[in-house]
Amino acid sequence: MTDNPTEGPREPGSQWYDGEAGPLVRPYAMTGGRTQPGPTGVRFDLIALVSLDPAAPALDDDSALGPEHRTLIDLCRPETQSVAELAADADLPVGVIRVLLGDLLERGCVTISRPVPPAQLPDERILREVIAGLRAL
């Protein structure tokens, strides 16, 4: 580690990390300059749920996947995660996560469960009546 105040502390042997600035690999480098996920421009809501597709092809020899893709796969392996959780756990911006998820979705590696639109949710009045009826039993 260096104590040079102009450079800031660095992790040993790491030329891609600056203690004050953080990682020196910019988000656009991780996505190849892309800002939209996939050719269709699919949008992922923050609360959309991402899980590994059980019918996904083997990923062991897929050289097109970068380390960030593999991190997302590893995060989804034990349980379904929301897009926001993946961004937090991977320590990457949500925009980058959306692009990377678009890549994984196109390869058939993940499935996305989109949130239910508010217009399709049950009416609060009906739910209150159901609760009142259950309490009356």
Coordinates of N, CA, C and O in Angstrom, one line a residue:
M1 N 0.8 -1.2 0.0 CA 0.0 0.0 0.0 C 0.9 1.2 0.0 O 1.9 1.2 0.6
T2 N 0.4 2.3 -0.6 CA 1.2 3.5 -0.7 C 0.5 4.5 0.2 O -0.7 4.6 0.3
D3 N 1.3 5.4 0.8 CA 0.8 6.5 1.6 C 1.0 7.8 0.9 O 0.9 8.8 1.6
N4 N 1.2 7.8 -0.3 CA 1.4 9.1 -1.1 C 0.0 9.8 -1.1 O -1.0 9.3 -1.6
P5 N -0.1 11.0 -0.5 CA -1.4 11.7 -0.5 C -2.0 12.0 -1.8 O -3.2 12.2 -1.9
T6 N -1.1 12.1 -2.9 CA -1.7 12.5 -4.2 C -2.3 11.3 -4.8 O -3.2 11.4 -5.7
E7 N -1.8 10.1 -4.5 CA -2.4 8.9 -5.1 C -3.5 8.3 -4.2 O -4.4 7.7 -4.7
G8 N -3.4 8.4 -2.9 CA -4.4 7.8 -2.0 C -4.0 6.3 -1.9 O -3.2 5.8 -2.6
P9 N -4.5 5.7 -0.9 CA -4.1 4.3 -0.6 C -4.7 3.4 -1.7 O -5.7 3.6 -2.3
R10 N -3.9 2.4 -2.0 CA -4.3 1.4 -3.0 C -4.3 0.0 -2.5 O -3.5 -0.3 -1.6
E11 N -5.1 -0.9 -3.0 CA -5.0 -2.3 -2.6 C -3.7 -2.8 -3.2 O -3.3 -2.4 -4.3
P12 N -3.0 -3.7 -2.5 CA -1.8 -4.2 -3.0 C -1.9 -4.9 -4.3 O -2.8 -5.7 -4.5
G13 N -1.0 -4.5 -5.2 CA -1.0 -5.1 -6.6 C -2.1 -4.8 -7.5 O -2.3 -5.3 -8.5
S14 N -2.9 -3.8 -7.1 CA -4.0 -3.4 -7.9 C -3.8 -2.1 -8.6 O -3.7 -1.0 -8.0
Q15 N -3.7 -2.1 -9.9 CA -3.5 -0.9 -10.7 C -4.8 -0.3 -11.1 O -4.9 0.8 -11.7
W16 N -5.9 -1.0 -10.8 CA -7.3 -0.5 -11.3 C -8.1 0.0 -10.1 O -9.3 0.2 -10.3
Y17 N -7.5 0.3 -9.0 CA -8.2 0.8 -7.9 C -7.5 2.0 -7.3 O -6.3 2.0 -7.1
D18 N -8.2 3.0 -7.0 CA -7.7 4.2 -6.3 C -8.5 4.4 -5.1 O -9.7 4.4 -5.1
G19 N -7.8 4.5 -3.9 CA -8.5 4.6 -2.7 C -9.5 5.7 -2.6 O -10.5 5.6 -1.9
E20 N -9.3 6.8 -3.2 CA -10.2 8.0 -3.1 C -11.3 7.9 -4.2 O -12.4 8.2 -4.0
A21 N -10.9 7.5 -5.4 CA -11.8 7.5 -6.5 C -12.6 6.2 -6.7 O -13.6 6.2 -7.3
G22 N -12.1 5.2 -6.1 CA -12.7 3.9 -6.2 C -12.3 3.1 -7.4 O -11.1 3.4 -7.9
P23 N -13.1 2.2 -8.0 CA -12.6 1.4 -9.1 C -12.4 2.3 -10.3 O -13.2 3.3 -10.6
L24 N -11.4 2.1 -11.1 CA -11.1 2.9 -12.2 C -11.7 2.4 -13.5 O -11.5 3.0 -14.6
V25 N -12.4 1.2 -13.5 CA -13.1 0.7 -14.6 C -14.5 1.4 -14.6 O -15.3 1.3 -13.6
R26 N -14.8 2.2 -15.6 CA -16.0 2.9 -15.6 C -17.2 2.0 -16.1 O -17.0 1.0 -16.8
P27 N -18.4 2.4 -15.6 CA -19.6 1.5 -16.0 C -19.8 1.2 -17.4 O -20.1 0.1 -17.8
Y28 N -19.5 2.2 -18.3 CA -19.7 2.0 -19.7 C -18.7 1.0 -20.3 O -19.0 0.3 -21.3
A29 N -17.6 0.8 -19.6 CA -16.7 -0.3 -20.1 C -17.2 -1.7 -19.8 O -17.0 -2.6 -20.6
M30 N -18.0 -1.8 -18.7 CA -18.6 -3.1 -18.4 C -19.7 -3.5 -19.4 O -20.0 -4.7 -19.5
T31 N -20.3 -2.5 -20.0 CA -21.5 -2.8 -20.9 C -21.1 -2.6 -22.3 O -22.0 -2.7 -23.2
G32 N -19.9 -2.3 -22.6 CA -19.5 -2.1 -24.0 C -20.0 -0.8 -24.6 O -20.3 -0.7 -25.7
G33 N -20.3 0.2 -23.7 CA -20.9 1.5 -24.1 C -22.4 1.4 -24.3 O -23.0 2.5 -24.6
R34 N -23.0 0.3 -24.0 CA -24.5 0.2 -24.2 C -25.2 0.8 -23.0 O -24.7 0.7 -21.9
T35 N -26.3 1.4 -23.3 CA -27.1 2.0 -22.2 C -28.5 1.3 -22.1 O -29.2 1.5 -21.1
Q36 N -28.9 0.6 -23.1 CA -30.2 0.0 -23.2 C -30.0 -1.5 -23.2 O -29.1 -2.1 -23.9
P37 N -30.8 -2.3 -22.4 CA -30.6 -3.7 -22.3 C -31.2 -4.4 -23.6 O -32.3 -4.2 -23.9
G38 N -30.3 -5.1 -24.2 CA -30.8 -6.0 -25.4 C -31.2 -5.1 -26.6 O -31.4 -3.9 -26.5
P39 N -31.4 -5.8 -27.7 CA -31.8 -5.1 -28.9 C -33.2 -4.6 -28.9 O -33.6 -3.7 -29.6
T40 N -34.0 -5.2 -28.0 CA -35.4 -4.8 -27.9 C -35.6 -3.7 -26.9 O -36.7 -3.2 -26.9
G41 N -34.6 -3.4 -26.2 CA -34.7 -2.3 -25.2 C -35.6 -2.6 -24.0 O -36.3 -1.8 -23.5
V42 N -35.6 -3.9 -23.6 CA -36.4 -4.3 -22.5 C -36.0 -3.5 -21.2 O -34.9 -3.2 -21.0
R43 N -37.0 -3.0 -20.5 CA -36.8 -2.3 -19.2 C -37.0 -3.2 -18.1 O -38.0 -3.9 -18.0
F44 N -36.2 -3.1 -17.1 CA -36.3 -3.9 -15.9 C -36.7 -2.9 -14.7 O -35.9 -2.0 -14.4
D45 N -37.8 -3.1 -14.1 CA -38.2 -2.4 -12.9 C -37.3 -2.7 -11.8 O -36.8 -3.8 -11.7
L46 N -37.1 -1.8 -10.9 CA -36.3 -2.1 -9.7 C -36.8 -3.2 -8.9 O -36.0 -3.9 -8.3
I47 N -38.1 -3.5 -8.9 CA -38.6 -4.5 -8.1 C -38.9 -5.8 -8.9 O -39.5 -6.8 -8.4
A48 N -38.5 -5.8 -10.2 CA -38.7 -7.0 -11.0 C -37.8 -8.1 -10.4 O -36.7 -7.9 -9.9
L49 N -38.3 -9.3 -10.3 CA -37.6 -10.4 -9.7 C -36.8 -11.2 -10.8 O -37.4 -11.6 -11.8
V50 N -35.6 -11.5 -10.5 CA -34.7 -12.2 -11.4 C -34.3 -13.6 -10.8 O -33.9 -13.6 -9.6
S51 N -34.5 -14.6 -11.5 CA -34.1 -16.0 -11.1 C -33.4 -16.7 -12.2 O -33.6 -16.4 -13.4
L52 N -32.6 -17.7 -11.8 CA -31.9 -18.5 -12.9 C -32.9 -19.4 -13.5 O -33.8 -19.9 -12.9
D53 N -32.8 -19.5 -14.8 CA -33.7 -20.4 -15.6 C -33.2 -21.8 -15.4 O -32.0 -22.1 -15.8
P54 N -34.1 -22.7 -14.9 CA -33.6 -24.1 -14.8 C -33.2 -24.7 -16.1 O -32.4 -25.7 -16.1
A55 N -33.7 -24.3 -17.2 CA -33.4 -24.8 -18.5 C -32.3 -24.1 -19.2 O -32.0 -24.2 -20.4
A56 N -31.5 -23.3 -18.4 CA -30.4 -22.5 -19.0 C -29.3 -23.3 -19.5 O -29.0 -24.4 -18.9
P57 N -28.7 -22.9 -20.6 CA -27.6 -23.7 -21.1 C -26.4 -23.6 -20.2 O -26.3 -22.7 -19.3
A58 N -25.5 -24.6 -20.3 CA -24.3 -24.6 -19.4 C -23.5 -23.3 -19.7 O -23.2 -22.9 -20.9
L59 N -23.0 -22.7 -18.6 CA -22.3 -21.4 -18.8 C -20.8 -21.5 -18.5 O -20.1 -20.5 -18.6
D60 N -20.3 -22.7 -18.3 CA -18.9 -22.9 -17.9 C -18.0 -22.5 -19.0 O -16.9 -21.9 -18.7
D61 N -18.3 -22.7 -20.3 CA -17.4 -22.4 -21.3 C -17.8 -21.2 -22.2 O -17.3 -21.0 -23.3
D62 N -18.7 -20.4 -21.7 CA -19.3 -19.3 -22.4 C -18.3 -18.1 -22.2 O -18.4 -17.4 -21.2
S63 N -17.4 -17.9 -23.2 CA -16.4 -16.8 -23.0 C -17.0 -15.4 -23.3 O -16.4 -14.4 -23.0
A64 N -18.3 -15.4 -23.8 CA -18.9 -14.1 -24.1 C -19.4 -13.4 -22.8 O -19.7 -12.2 -22.8
L65 N -19.5 -14.2 -21.7 CA -19.9 -13.6 -20.5 C -18.7 -13.1 -19.7 O -17.7 -13.7 -19.5
G66 N -18.9 -11.8 -19.2 CA -17.9 -11.2 -18.4 C -18.0 -11.5 -17.0 O -18.9 -12.2 -16.5
P67 N -17.0 -11.1 -16.2 CA -17.1 -11.4 -14.7 C -18.3 -10.8 -14.1 O -18.8 -11.3 -13.1
E68 N -18.8 -9.7 -14.6 CA -20.0 -9.1 -14.0 C -21.2 -9.9 -14.2 O -22.1 -10.1 -13.4
H69 N -21.3 -10.5 -15.5 CA -22.4 -11.4 -15.8 C -22.4 -12.6 -14.8 O -23.4 -13.0 -14.2
R70 N -21.2 -13.2 -14.6 CA -21.0 -14.3 -13.7 C -21.4 -14.0 -12.3 O -21.9 -14.8 -11.5
T71 N -21.1 -12.7 -11.9 CA -21.4 -12.3 -10.5 C -22.9 -12.3 -10.3 O -23.4 -12.8 -9.3
L72 N -23.6 -11.8 -11.3 CA -25.1 -11.8 -11.3 C -25.7 -13.2 -11.2 O -26.6 -13.5 -10.5
I73 N -25.1 -14.1 -12.0 CA -25.5 -15.5 -12.0 C -25.3 -16.1 -10.6 O -26.2 -16.8 -10.0
D74 N -24.2 -15.8 -10.0 CA -23.8 -16.3 -8.7 C -24.8 -15.8 -7.6 O -25.2 -16.5 -6.7
L75 N -25.2 -14.5 -7.8 CA -26.1 -13.9 -6.8 C -27.5 -14.5 -6.9 O -28.2 -14.6 -5.9
C76 N -27.9 -14.9 -8.1 CA -29.2 -15.4 -8.3 C -29.3 -16.9 -8.0 O -30.4 -17.5 -7.9
R77 N -28.1 -17.6 -7.9 CA -28.1 -19.0 -7.8 C -28.8 -19.5 -6.5 O -29.7 -20.4 -6.6
P78 N -28.6 -18.9 -5.3 CA -29.3 -19.4 -4.1 C -30.7 -19.0 -4.0 O -31.5 -19.8 -3.5
E79 N -31.1 -17.9 -4.5 CA -32.5 -17.4 -4.4 C -32.8 -16.3 -5.4 O -31.9 -15.7 -6.0
T80 N -34.1 -16.1 -5.7 CA -34.5 -15.1 -6.6 C -34.2 -13.7 -5.9 O -34.3 -13.5 -4.7
Q81 N -33.8 -12.8 -6.8 CA -33.4 -11.4 -6.3 C -34.1 -10.4 -7.1 O -34.4 -10.6 -8.3
S82 N -34.3 -9.2 -6.5 CA -34.8 -8.1 -7.3 C -33.7 -7.4 -8.0 O -32.5 -7.6 -7.6
V83 N -34.0 -6.6 -9.0 CA -33.0 -5.8 -9.7 C -32.3 -4.9 -8.7 O -31.0 -4.8 -8.8
A84 N -33.0 -4.3 -7.8 CA -32.4 -3.4 -6.9 C -31.4 -4.2 -5.9 O -30.3 -3.7 -5.6
E85 N -31.8 -5.4 -5.5 CA -30.9 -6.2 -4.6 C -29.6 -6.6 -5.4 O -28.5 -6.5 -4.8
L86 N -29.8 -6.9 -6.7 CA -28.6 -7.3 -7.4 C -27.7 -6.1 -7.6 O -26.4 -6.3 -7.5
A87 N -28.2 -4.9 -7.8 CA -27.3 -3.8 -8.0 C -26.6 -3.5 -6.7 O -25.4 -3.2 -6.7
A88 N -27.3 -3.6 -5.5 CA -26.6 -3.4 -4.2 C -25.6 -4.5 -3.9 O -24.5 -4.1 -3.5
D89 N -25.9 -5.7 -4.2 CA -25.0 -6.8 -3.8 C -23.8 -6.8 -4.8 O -22.7 -7.2 -4.3
A90 N -24.0 -6.5 -6.0 CA -22.9 -6.5 -7.0 C -22.1 -5.2 -6.9 O -21.0 -5.1 -7.5
D91 N -22.6 -4.2 -6.2 CA -22.0 -2.9 -6.0 C -21.8 -2.2 -7.4 O -20.7 -1.7 -7.7
L92 N -22.8 -2.3 -8.2 CA -22.8 -1.7 -9.6 C -24.0 -0.8 -9.7 O -25.1 -1.0 -9.1
P93 N -23.9 0.2 -10.6 CA -25.1 1.1 -10.9 C -26.3 0.3 -11.5 O -26.0 -0.7 -12.2
V94 N -27.5 0.7 -11.2 CA -28.7 0.0 -11.7 C -28.7 -0.1 -13.2 O -29.0 -1.1 -13.8
G95 N -28.2 1.0 -13.8 CA -28.2 1.0 -15.3 C -27.3 -0.1 -15.9 O -27.6 -0.7 -16.9
V96 N -26.2 -0.3 -15.2 CA -25.3 -1.4 -15.7 C -25.9 -2.7 -15.5 O -25.9 -3.6 -16.3
I97 N -26.6 -2.9 -14.3 CA -27.2 -4.2 -14.0 C -28.3 -4.5 -15.0 O -28.5 -5.6 -15.5
R98 N -29.1 -3.4 -15.4 CA -30.1 -3.7 -16.4 C -29.6 -4.1 -17.7 O -30.1 -5.0 -18.4
V99 N -28.5 -3.6 -18.2 CA -27.8 -4.0 -19.4 C -27.3 -5.4 -19.3 O -27.5 -6.2 -20.2
L100 N -26.7 -5.7 -18.2 CA -26.1 -7.1 -18.0 C -27.2 -8.1 -17.9 O -27.1 -9.2 -18.5
L101 N -28.3 -7.7 -17.3 CA -29.5 -8.7 -17.2 C -30.1 -8.9 -18.6 O -30.6 -10.0 -18.9
G102 N -30.1 -7.8 -19.4 CA -30.6 -8.0 -20.8 C -29.8 -9.0 -21.5 O -30.3 -9.8 -22.3
D103 N -28.5 -9.0 -21.3 CA -27.6 -10.0 -22.0 C -27.9 -11.4 -21.5 O -28.1 -12.3 -22.3
L104 N -28.1 -11.5 -20.2 CA -28.4 -12.8 -19.6 C -29.8 -13.3 -20.0 O -30.0 -14.5 -20.3
L105 N -30.7 -12.4 -20.2 CA -32.1 -12.8 -20.6 C -32.1 -13.3 -22.0 O -32.7 -14.3 -22.4
E106 N -31.3 -12.6 -22.9 CA -31.2 -13.0 -24.3 C -30.6 -14.4 -24.4 O -30.9 -15.1 -25.3
R107 N -29.6 -14.7 -23.6 CA -29.0 -16.0 -23.6 C -29.8 -17.1 -23.0 O -29.4 -18.3 -23.0
G108 N -30.9 -16.7 -22.3 CA -31.8 -17.7 -21.7 C -31.3 -18.2 -20.4 O -31.6 -19.3 -19.9
C109 N -30.4 -17.4 -19.7 CA -29.9 -17.7 -18.4 C -30.8 -17.4 -17.2 O -30.7 -18.0 -16.2
V110 N -31.6 -16.3 -17.4 CA -32.4 -15.9 -16.3 C -33.8 -15.7 -16.8 O -34.1 -15.6 -18.0
T111 N -34.7 -15.7 -15.8 CA -36.1 -15.3 -16.1 C -36.5 -14.1 -15.2 O -35.9 -13.9 -14.2
I112 N -37.4 -13.3 -15.7 CA -37.8 -12.1 -15.1 C -39.3 -12.2 -14.8 O -40.1 -12.5 -15.6
S113 N -39.6 -11.9 -13.5 CA -41.0 -11.8 -13.1 C -41.3 -10.3 -12.9 O -40.7 -9.7 -11.9
R114 N -42.1 -9.8 -13.7 CA -42.4 -8.3 -13.6 C -43.4 -8.1 -12.5 O -44.3 -8.9 -12.3
P115 N -43.3 -6.9 -11.9 CA -44.3 -6.6 -10.8 C -45.7 -6.4 -11.4 O -45.9 -6.1 -12.6
V116 N -46.7 -6.7 -10.6 CA -48.1 -6.5 -11.0 C -48.4 -5.1 -11.1 O -48.2 -4.3 -10.2
P117 N -49.0 -4.6 -12.2 CA -49.4 -3.2 -12.3 C -50.4 -2.8 -11.3 O -51.3 -3.7 -11.0
P118 N -50.4 -1.6 -10.7 CA -51.3 -1.3 -9.6 C -52.8 -1.4 -10.1 O -53.6 -1.7 -9.2
A119 N -53.1 -1.2 -11.3 CA -54.4 -1.3 -11.8 C -55.0 -2.8 -11.7 O -56.2 -3.0 -11.6
Q120 N -54.1 -3.7 -11.7 CA -54.5 -5.1 -11.6 C -54.5 -5.7 -10.2 O -54.9 -6.8 -9.9
L121 N -54.1 -4.9 -9.2 CA -54.1 -5.3 -7.8 C -55.6 -5.3 -7.3 O -56.4 -4.5 -7.8
P122 N -55.9 -6.1 -6.3 CA -57.2 -6.1 -5.8 C -57.5 -4.8 -5.1 O -56.6 -4.1 -4.5
D123 N -58.8 -4.4 -5.1 CA -59.2 -3.2 -4.5 C -59.1 -3.3 -2.9 O -59.4 -4.3 -2.3
E124 N -58.6 -2.2 -2.3 CA -58.3 -2.2 -0.9 C -59.6 -2.4 -0.1 O -59.6 -3.1 0.9
R125 N -60.7 -1.9 -0.6 CA -62.0 -2.1 0.0 C -62.4 -3.6 0.1 O -62.8 -4.0 1.2
I126 N -62.2 -4.3 -0.9 CA -62.5 -5.7 -1.0 C -61.6 -6.5 0.0 O -62.1 -7.3 0.8
L127 N -60.3 -6.1 0.1 CA -59.4 -6.8 1.0 C -59.9 -6.5 2.5 O -59.8 -7.4 3.3
R128 N -60.3 -5.3 2.8 CA -60.8 -5.0 4.1 C -62.0 -5.8 4.5 O -62.2 -6.3 5.6
E129 N -62.9 -5.9 3.5 CA -64.1 -6.7 3.7 C -63.8 -8.2 4.0 O -64.4 -8.8 4.8
V130 N -62.8 -8.7 3.3 CA -62.4 -10.1 3.5 C -61.8 -10.3 4.9 O -62.1 -11.2 5.6
I131 N -61.0 -9.3 5.3 CA -60.4 -9.4 6.6 C -61.5 -9.3 7.7 O -61.5 -10.1 8.7
A132 N -62.4 -8.4 7.5 CA -63.6 -8.3 8.5 C -64.4 -9.6 8.5 O -64.8 -10.0 9.6
G133 N -64.6 -10.2 7.4 CA -65.3 -11.5 7.3 C -64.6 -12.6 8.0 O -65.2 -13.4 8.7
L134 N -63.2 -12.6 7.9 CA -62.4 -13.7 8.5 C -62.4 -13.4 10.0 O -62.5 -14.4 10.8
R135 N -62.4 -12.2 10.5 CA -62.4 -11.9 11.9 C -63.8 -12.3 12.5 O -63.9 -12.7 13.7
A136 N -64.8 -12.2 11.7 CA -66.2 -12.5 12.2 C -66.3 -14.0 12.4 O -67.2 -14.4 13.2
L137 N -65.5 -14.8 11.8 CA -65.6 -16.3 12.0 C -65.2 -16.7 13.3 O -64.8 -16.8 14.1

